[in-house]
mmCIF file of C-alpha atoms in Angstrom:
data_model
loop_
_atom_site.group_PDB
_atom_site.id
_atom_site.type_symbol
_atom_site.label_atom_id
_atom_site.label_comp_id
_atom_site.label_asym_id
_atom_site.label_seq_id
_atom_site.Cartn_x
_atom_site.Cartn_y
_atom_site.Cartn_z
ATOM 1 C CA GLY A 1 73.902 109.913 111.911
ATOM 2 C CA ALA A 2 76.283 109.714 108.826
ATOM 3 C CA VAL A 3 73.282 110.079 105.896
ATOM 4 C CA VAL A 4 73.726 111.013 102.296
ATOM 5 C CA SER A 5 70.871 111.660 100.448
ATOM 6 C CA GLN A 6 70.759 111.162 96.416
ATOM 7 C CA HIS A 7 67.833 112.710 94.186
ATOM 8 C CA PRO A 8 66.364 111.620 92.075
ATOM 9 C CA SER A 9 66.245 108.324 92.734
ATOM 10 C CA TRP A 10 65.461 107.415 89.821
ATOM 11 C CA VAL A 11 64.993 108.939 86.216
ATOM 12 C CA ILE A 12 64.174 108.464 82.268
ATOM 13 C CA CYS A 13 65.365 111.009 79.538
ATOM 14 C CA LYS A 14 65.291 110.732 75.887
ATOM 15 C CA SER A 15 68.883 110.866 74.055
ATOM 16 C CA GLY A 16 70.578 113.910 73.952
ATOM 17 C CA THR A 17 68.678 115.492 76.894
ATOM 18 C CA SER A 18 71.538 115.745 80.057
ATOM 19 C CA VAL A 19 70.679 114.778 83.852
ATOM 20 C CA LYS A 20 71.037 116.241 86.827
ATOM 21 C CA ILE A 21 72.101 114.252 89.951
ATOM 22 C CA GLU A 22 72.213 115.653 93.154
ATOM 23 C CA CYS A 23 74.679 113.673 96.411
ATOM 24 C CA ARG A 24 74.183 115.564 99.647
ATOM 25 C CA SER A 25 75.754 114.624 103.392
ATOM 26 C CA LEU A 26 73.138 116.135 105.277
ATOM 27 C CA ASP A 27 74.010 116.308 108.467
ATOM 28 C CA PHE A 28 78.472 115.589 107.975
ATOM 29 C CA GLN A 29 80.700 118.078 105.923
ATOM 30 C CA ALA A 30 82.049 115.720 103.431
ATOM 31 C CA THR A 31 85.271 117.805 101.250
ATOM 32 C CA THR A 32 85.826 114.446 99.121
ATOM 33 C CA MET A 33 82.568 113.306 97.557
ATOM 34 C CA PHE A 34 82.442 109.781 94.742
ATOM 35 C CA TRP A 35 80.758 109.688 92.643
ATOM 36 C CA TYR A 36 80.864 105.723 90.310
ATOM 37 C CA ARG A 37 78.531 103.634 87.600
ATOM 38 C CA GLN A 38 76.910 100.210 88.474
ATOM 39 C CA PHE A 39 76.408 97.987 85.554
ATOM 40 C CA PRO A 40 73.785 94.920 85.773
ATOM 41 C CA LYS A 41 75.648 92.408 87.691
ATOM 42 C CA GLN A 42 78.686 94.519 88.238
ATOM 43 C CA SER A 43 80.786 96.065 91.249
ATOM 44 C CA LEU A 44 80.786 99.560 91.201
ATOM 45 C CA MET A 45 83.128 102.120 89.011
ATOM 46 C CA LEU A 46 84.259 104.900 90.416
ATOM 47 C CA MET A 47 84.188 107.766 87.665
ATOM 48 C CA ALA A 48 85.213 109.928 89.901
ATOM 49 C CA THR A 49 86.919 112.240 92.972
ATOM 50 C CA SER A 50 84.655 115.604 93.692
ATOM 51 C CA ASN A 51 86.518 117.954 95.852
ATOM 52 C CA GLU A 52 85.432 120.963 97.476
ATOM 53 C CA GLY A 53 86.009 124.203 95.654
ATOM 54 C CA SER A 54 88.195 122.336 92.934
ATOM 55 C CA LYS A 55 88.191 120.401 90.171
ATOM 56 C CA ALA A 56 87.158 117.007 90.244
ATOM 57 C CA THR A 57 89.517 113.769 89.124
ATOM 58 C CA TYR A 58 88.119 111.777 86.202
ATOM 59 C CA GLU A 59 89.125 107.877 85.763
ATOM 60 C CA GLN A 60 90.695 106.204 82.957
ATOM 61 C CA GLY A 61 88.239 106.166 80.042
ATOM 62 C CA VAL A 62 85.975 108.247 81.932
ATOM 63 C CA GLU A 63 84.636 111.880 79.479
ATOM 64 C CA LYS A 64 85.454 114.709 81.746
ATOM 65 C CA ASP A 65 83.330 116.607 79.486
ATOM 66 C CA LYS A 66 80.252 114.498 79.298
ATOM 67 C CA PHE A 67 80.448 113.684 82.886
ATOM 68 C CA LEU A 68 80.056 117.780 84.720
ATOM 69 C CA ILE A 69 80.940 117.318 88.786
ATOM 70 C CA ASN A 70 80.416 120.648 90.572
ATOM 71 C CA HIS A 71 81.141 119.872 94.078
ATOM 72 C CA ALA A 72 80.301 124.061 95.405
ATOM 73 C CA SER A 73 80.055 123.771 98.719
ATOM 74 C CA LEU A 74 80.761 121.431 101.436
ATOM 75 C CA THR A 75 77.242 119.269 101.333
ATOM 76 C CA LEU A 76 76.340 118.757 98.229
ATOM 77 C CA SER A 77 78.133 117.433 94.521
ATOM 78 C CA THR A 78 76.638 117.357 91.744
ATOM 79 C CA LEU A 79 77.013 114.772 88.641
ATOM 80 C CA THR A 80 75.186 115.780 85.036
ATOM 81 C CA VAL A 81 75.304 113.623 81.811
ATOM 82 C CA THR A 82 75.206 115.581 79.217
ATOM 83 C CA SER A 83 74.021 114.619 75.925
ATOM 84 C CA ALA A 84 72.655 111.218 77.067
ATOM 85 C CA HIS A 85 72.405 108.059 75.161
ATOM 86 C CA PRO A 86 71.103 105.516 75.889
ATOM 87 C CA GLU A 87 74.734 103.636 76.485
ATOM 88 C CA ASP A 88 74.505 106.069 79.714
ATOM 89 C CA SER A 89 71.206 104.404 81.460
ATOM 90 C CA SER A 90 73.161 102.507 84.441
ATOM 91 C CA PHE A 91 73.108 103.279 88.185
ATOM 92 C CA TYR A 92 74.605 106.066 89.293
ATOM 93 C CA ILE A 93 75.878 106.334 92.834
ATOM 94 C CA CYS A 94 77.475 108.954 95.474
ATOM 95 C CA SER A 95 79.434 108.134 98.210
ATOM 96 C CA ALA A 96 81.097 110.979 100.613
ATOM 97 C CA ASP A 97 83.348 110.975 102.934
ATOM 98 C CA PRO A 98 83.658 112.932 106.645
ATOM 99 C CA GLY A 99 87.479 113.626 106.860
ATOM 100 C CA GLN A 100 89.284 113.989 109.866
ATOM 101 C CA GLY A 101 90.767 110.416 109.775
ATOM 102 C CA VAL A 102 87.057 108.957 109.529
ATOM 103 C CA LEU A 103 88.363 106.063 106.923
ATOM 104 C CA GLU A 104 84.782 105.125 106.391
ATOM 105 C CA GLN A 105 82.829 106.241 103.334
ATOM 106 C CA TYR A 106 78.928 107.061 103.214
ATOM 107 C CA PHE A 107 75.919 106.588 100.424
ATOM 108 C CA GLY A 108 73.086 107.971 99.200
ATOM 109 C CA PRO A 109 70.389 105.225 97.642
ATOM 110 C CA GLY A 110 71.734 105.436 94.320
ATOM 111 C CA THR A 111 69.960 107.008 90.269
ATOM 112 C CA ARG A 112 68.686 105.561 88.272
ATOM 113 C CA LEU A 113 68.900 107.222 84.782
ATOM 114 C CA THR A 114 67.465 105.123 81.927
ATOM 115 C CA VAL A 115 67.706 106.835 78.508
ATOM 116 C CA THR A 116 65.716 106.727 75.528
ATOM 117 C CA ILE B 1 93.932 97.816 87.612
ATOM 118 C CA LEU B 2 93.791 96.225 91.062
ATOM 119 C CA ASN B 3 91.966 93.456 90.590
ATOM 120 C CA VAL B 4 89.807 93.108 94.283
ATOM 121 C CA GLU B 5 87.611 90.046 94.646
ATOM 122 C CA GLN B 6 84.607 87.980 95.737
ATOM 123 C CA SER B 7 83.153 84.222 96.484
ATOM 124 C CA PRO B 8 81.058 83.473 95.974
ATOM 125 C CA GLN B 9 79.105 84.630 94.100
ATOM 126 C CA SER B 10 75.521 84.420 95.674
ATOM 127 C CA LEU B 11 74.463 81.624 98.419
ATOM 128 C CA HIS B 12 71.040 80.682 99.417
ATOM 129 C CA VAL B 13 71.114 79.324 102.974
ATOM 130 C CA GLN B 14 68.997 78.127 106.058
ATOM 131 C CA GLU B 15 68.144 80.874 108.680
ATOM 132 C CA GLY B 16 70.337 79.053 111.504
ATOM 133 C CA ASP B 17 73.234 78.841 109.713
ATOM 134 C CA SER B 18 76.639 80.550 109.413
ATOM 135 C CA THR B 19 78.021 80.918 106.803
ATOM 136 C CA ASN B 20 81.366 83.083 105.064
ATOM 137 C CA PHE B 21 82.443 84.325 102.200
ATOM 138 C CA THR B 22 85.697 85.797 101.508
ATOM 139 C CA CYS B 23 87.069 89.336 98.987
ATOM 140 C CA SER B 24 91.075 88.792 97.731
ATOM 141 C CA PHE B 25 92.831 92.097 97.040
ATOM 142 C CA PRO B 26 96.370 93.105 96.679
ATOM 143 C CA SER B 27 98.390 92.695 98.619
ATOM 144 C CA SER B 28 101.328 96.077 98.661
ATOM 145 C CA ASN B 29 100.136 99.117 99.019
ATOM 146 C CA PHE B 30 97.547 98.328 100.767
ATOM 147 C CA TYR B 31 96.330 100.977 103.206
ATOM 148 C CA ALA B 32 92.516 99.713 104.828
ATOM 149 C CA LEU B 33 89.177 97.023 104.112
ATOM 150 C CA HIS B 34 85.403 98.094 104.203
ATOM 151 C CA TRP B 35 82.860 96.495 104.076
ATOM 152 C CA TYR B 36 79.948 97.534 103.090
ATOM 153 C CA ARG B 37 76.510 95.262 104.071
ATOM 154 C CA TRP B 38 73.574 96.646 100.913
ATOM 155 C CA GLU B 39 70.412 95.742 100.908
ATOM 156 C CA THR B 40 67.869 96.673 97.925
ATOM 157 C CA ALA B 41 66.765 100.157 97.780
ATOM 158 C CA LYS B 42 69.048 101.421 99.920
ATOM 159 C CA SER B 43 72.021 102.416 100.820
ATOM 160 C CA PRO B 44 75.261 100.193 101.713
ATOM 161 C CA GLU B 45 75.958 100.716 104.754
ATOM 162 C CA ALA B 46 79.534 100.046 106.975
ATOM 163 C CA LEU B 47 79.627 97.262 108.659
ATOM 164 C CA PHE B 48 84.075 96.965 109.237
ATOM 165 C CA VAL B 49 87.543 99.116 108.041
ATOM 166 C CA MET B 50 89.505 97.370 108.874
ATOM 167 C CA THR B 51 94.091 98.500 108.709
ATOM 168 C CA LEU B 52 96.200 96.282 110.565
ATOM 169 C CA ASN B 53 96.729 92.564 109.470
ATOM 170 C CA GLY B 54 95.433 90.471 111.955
ATOM 171 C CA ASP B 55 92.663 92.500 112.452
ATOM 172 C CA GLU B 56 89.899 90.758 113.669
ATOM 173 C CA LYS B 57 86.259 93.072 114.028
ATOM 174 C CA LYS B 58 83.368 91.851 115.414
ATOM 175 C CA LYS B 59 78.996 93.437 114.898
ATOM 176 C CA GLY B 60 76.406 91.091 116.690
ATOM 177 C CA ARG B 61 76.140 88.105 114.666
ATOM 178 C CA ILE B 62 78.628 89.486 111.995
ATOM 179 C CA SER B 63 82.605 89.372 112.063
ATOM 180 C CA ALA B 64 85.802 90.098 109.491
ATOM 181 C CA THR B 65 88.693 88.796 109.921
ATOM 182 C CA LEU B 66 91.844 90.575 108.327
ATOM 183 C CA ASN B 67 95.376 89.166 106.289
ATOM 184 C CA THR B 68 97.321 91.909 104.361
ATOM 185 C CA LYS B 69 100.457 89.581 103.341
ATOM 186 C CA GLU B 70 97.700 86.720 101.279
ATOM 187 C CA GLY B 71 96.164 89.224 100.229
ATOM 188 C CA TYR B 72 92.401 87.644 101.942
ATOM 189 C CA SER B 73 89.122 88.621 104.073
ATOM 190 C CA TYR B 74 86.802 86.314 105.857
ATOM 191 C CA LEU B 75 82.922 87.768 106.230
ATOM 192 C CA TYR B 76 81.247 85.410 108.711
ATOM 193 C CA ILE B 77 77.674 85.668 109.653
ATOM 194 C CA LYS B 78 76.783 83.584 112.640
ATOM 195 C CA GLY B 79 73.177 81.750 113.048
ATOM 196 C CA SER B 80 71.680 83.495 109.659
ATOM 197 C CA GLN B 81 68.612 85.034 109.666
ATOM 198 C CA PRO B 82 66.920 86.570 107.312
ATOM 199 C CA GLU B 83 67.187 89.955 107.875
ATOM 200 C CA ASP B 84 70.929 89.270 106.935
ATOM 201 C CA SER B 85 69.616 89.174 103.068
ATOM 202 C CA ALA B 86 71.928 91.538 100.963
ATOM 203 C CA THR B 87 74.938 91.769 99.115
ATOM 204 C CA TYR B 88 77.636 92.545 100.805
ATOM 205 C CA LEU B 89 80.376 94.354 99.857
ATOM 206 C CA CYS B 90 84.254 94.892 99.685
ATOM 207 C CA ALA B 91 86.167 97.243 98.868
ATOM 208 C CA PHE B 92 90.282 97.474 99.263
ATOM 209 C CA THR B 93 92.173 101.280 99.721
ATOM 210 C CA LYS B 94 94.998 101.152 98.939
ATOM 211 C CA THR B 95 97.556 103.663 100.148
ATOM 212 C CA ASN B 96 96.260 106.467 101.627
ATOM 213 C CA ALA B 97 94.831 107.426 97.798
ATOM 214 C CA GLY B 98 91.356 107.924 99.921
ATOM 215 C CA LYS B 99 89.541 106.619 96.446
ATOM 216 C CA SER B 100 88.766 102.389 96.862
ATOM 217 C CA THR B 101 87.669 99.625 94.192
ATOM 218 C CA PHE B 102 84.970 97.197 95.067
ATOM 219 C CA GLY B 103 84.420 93.358 94.082
ATOM 220 C CA ASP B 104 81.520 92.422 92.669
ATOM 221 C CA GLY B 105 80.203 91.705 95.951
ATOM 222 C CA THR B 106 78.722 88.557 97.505
ATOM 223 C CA THR B 107 74.517 87.907 97.437
ATOM 224 C CA LEU B 108 73.329 86.338 100.395
ATOM 225 C CA THR B 109 69.497 84.378 100.791
ATOM 226 C CA VAL B 110 68.233 83.062 103.591
ATOM 227 C CA LYS B 111 65.725 81.168 104.256
ATOM 228 C CA PRO B 112 63.209 81.040 105.915
#
């Protein structure tokens, strides 16, 4: 149980285009999902907290107009990188919080974004 | 800014060796400390979540201890196997905020 999928697993896009990444909890409901970004040889950096039915909470320094987050249902959150630039190339990974006293987060496998 | 530090950054051991890693975190406003195992091309997998000072958790050959007063946790692997090769991440959750701050990880390579 507690499986989280992420799609796509990798994507290459041209500069100026937008890319949508989906994060799904497959066998549980998650009122809260988290989006992280990982730069090479660095730790997972929290970008934003996504809450079902409400606006996402962004961490300091993360542009909310550039990284659009939508948590439309209890099993799906999406991250859209708008007007992508090469510096947005990174590894993006989501996690889902089952809530109800469960302290663990369950992670997706991540998405490698390359902007050319 | 919360600093979560892990050491060593990487570790190479022979099959059968026992090993341990360290995670240090702020000792104030502690809520939980998590250990994850992350194999290449897979999702990070939760190993342990610890909340109480003095907690010791064990899963097979892997165990972890927690000292919230001094702000550190140890992860031990007894009799390392090649399949233990992975990056081990720790994450600190402050109060009941839900969100976690991650360390950079310790990458373990176990040679047969």
